């Protein structure tokens, strides 16, 4: 599961970087730039959720080790 979460984190980070490159910063809210802005926010949200998932799994492992 750790490998899969890391893979998804790398994929989401790559997707974020790709969309940040595509944005036309002169007019970011028109045409395809707007789609890239929305996709960048989605990738950022996915990264945050995956980090929270990884932290919760590590806390669960520490809790289970301490209860034994």
mmCIF file of C-alpha atoms in Angstrom:
data_model
loop_
_atom_site.group_PDB
_atom_site.id
_atom_site.type_symbol
_atom_site.label_atom_id
_atom_site.label_comp_id
_atom_site.label_asym_id
_atom_site.label_seq_id
_atom_site.Cartn_x
_atom_site.Cartn_y
_atom_site.Cartn_z
ATOM 1 C CA UNK A 1 0.000 0.000 0.000
ATOM 2 C CA UNK A 2 2.896 2.353 0.731
ATOM 3 C CA UNK A 3 4.250 1.863 -2.785
ATOM 4 C CA UNK A 4 0.844 2.564 -4.326
ATOM 5 C CA UNK A 5 0.392 5.777 -2.317
ATOM 6 C CA UNK A 6 3.889 6.946 -3.270
ATOM 7 C CA UNK A 7 3.139 6.153 -6.916
ATOM 8 C CA UNK A 8 -0.069 8.183 -6.756
ATOM 9 C CA UNK A 9 1.779 11.058 -5.067
ATOM 10 C CA UNK A 10 4.404 11.134 -7.804
ATOM 11 C CA UNK A 11 1.704 10.921 -10.482
ATOM 12 C CA UNK A 12 -0.312 13.757 -8.917
ATOM 13 C CA UNK A 13 2.831 15.868 -8.556
ATOM 14 C CA UNK A 14 3.668 15.314 -12.219
ATOM 15 C CA UNK A 15 0.107 16.200 -13.188
ATOM 16 C CA UNK A 16 0.344 19.382 -11.115
ATOM 17 C CA UNK A 17 3.629 20.428 -12.707
ATOM 18 C CA UNK A 18 2.301 19.664 -16.191
ATOM 19 C CA UNK A 19 -0.778 21.821 -15.650
ATOM 20 C CA UNK A 20 1.230 24.665 -14.140
ATOM 21 C CA UNK A 21 3.368 24.735 -17.281
ATOM 22 C CA UNK A 22 0.330 24.865 -19.586
ATOM 23 C CA UNK A 23 -1.308 27.863 -17.871
ATOM 24 C CA UNK A 24 -1.138 31.116 -19.814
ATOM 25 C CA UNK A 25 -0.354 33.494 -16.956
ATOM 26 C CA UNK A 26 -1.314 36.552 -19.019
ATOM 27 C CA UNK A 27 -4.958 35.410 -18.956
ATOM 28 C CA UNK A 28 -5.324 32.365 -16.690
ATOM 29 C CA UNK A 29 -9.113 32.357 -16.584
ATOM 30 C CA UNK A 30 -9.817 32.019 -20.311
ATOM 31 C CA UNK A 31 -9.907 28.995 -22.593
ATOM 32 C CA UNK A 32 -7.640 26.061 -21.905
ATOM 33 C CA UNK A 33 -5.790 27.971 -19.204
ATOM 34 C CA UNK A 34 -8.898 27.874 -17.022
ATOM 35 C CA UNK A 35 -9.050 24.089 -17.429
ATOM 36 C CA UNK A 36 -5.408 23.879 -16.369
ATOM 37 C CA UNK A 37 -6.046 26.048 -13.321
ATOM 38 C CA UNK A 38 -8.917 23.774 -12.236
ATOM 39 C CA UNK A 39 -6.823 20.647 -12.889
ATOM 40 C CA UNK A 40 -3.975 22.141 -10.845
ATOM 41 C CA UNK A 41 -6.294 22.654 -7.879
ATOM 42 C CA UNK A 42 -7.584 19.090 -8.258
ATOM 43 C CA UNK A 43 -4.033 17.707 -8.317
ATOM 44 C CA UNK A 44 -3.128 19.775 -5.261
ATOM 45 C CA UNK A 45 -6.181 18.450 -3.408
ATOM 46 C CA UNK A 46 -5.234 14.883 -4.346
ATOM 47 C CA UNK A 47 -1.709 15.420 -3.038
ATOM 48 C CA UNK A 48 -3.039 16.773 0.262
ATOM 49 C CA UNK A 49 -5.472 13.860 0.648
ATOM 50 C CA UNK A 50 -2.773 11.295 -0.102
ATOM 51 C CA UNK A 51 -0.453 12.875 2.469
ATOM 52 C CA UNK A 52 -3.243 12.761 5.054
ATOM 53 C CA UNK A 53 -3.868 9.094 4.189
ATOM 54 C CA UNK A 54 -0.189 8.253 4.589
ATOM 55 C CA UNK A 55 0.025 10.079 7.927
ATOM 56 C CA UNK A 56 -3.077 8.307 9.241
ATOM 57 C CA UNK A 57 -1.625 4.938 8.252
ATOM 58 C CA UNK A 58 1.633 5.676 10.037
ATOM 59 C CA UNK A 59 -0.259 6.773 13.158
ATOM 60 C CA UNK A 60 -2.318 3.585 13.029
ATOM 61 C CA UNK A 61 0.855 1.489 12.821
ATOM 62 C CA UNK A 62 2.381 3.307 15.806
ATOM 63 C CA UNK A 63 -0.832 2.898 17.798
ATOM 64 C CA UNK A 64 -0.983 -0.824 17.064
ATOM 65 C CA UNK A 65 2.685 -1.282 18.067
ATOM 66 C CA UNK A 66 2.092 0.549 21.338
ATOM 67 C CA UNK A 67 -0.995 -1.464 22.297
ATOM 68 C CA UNK A 68 0.801 -4.842 22.048
#
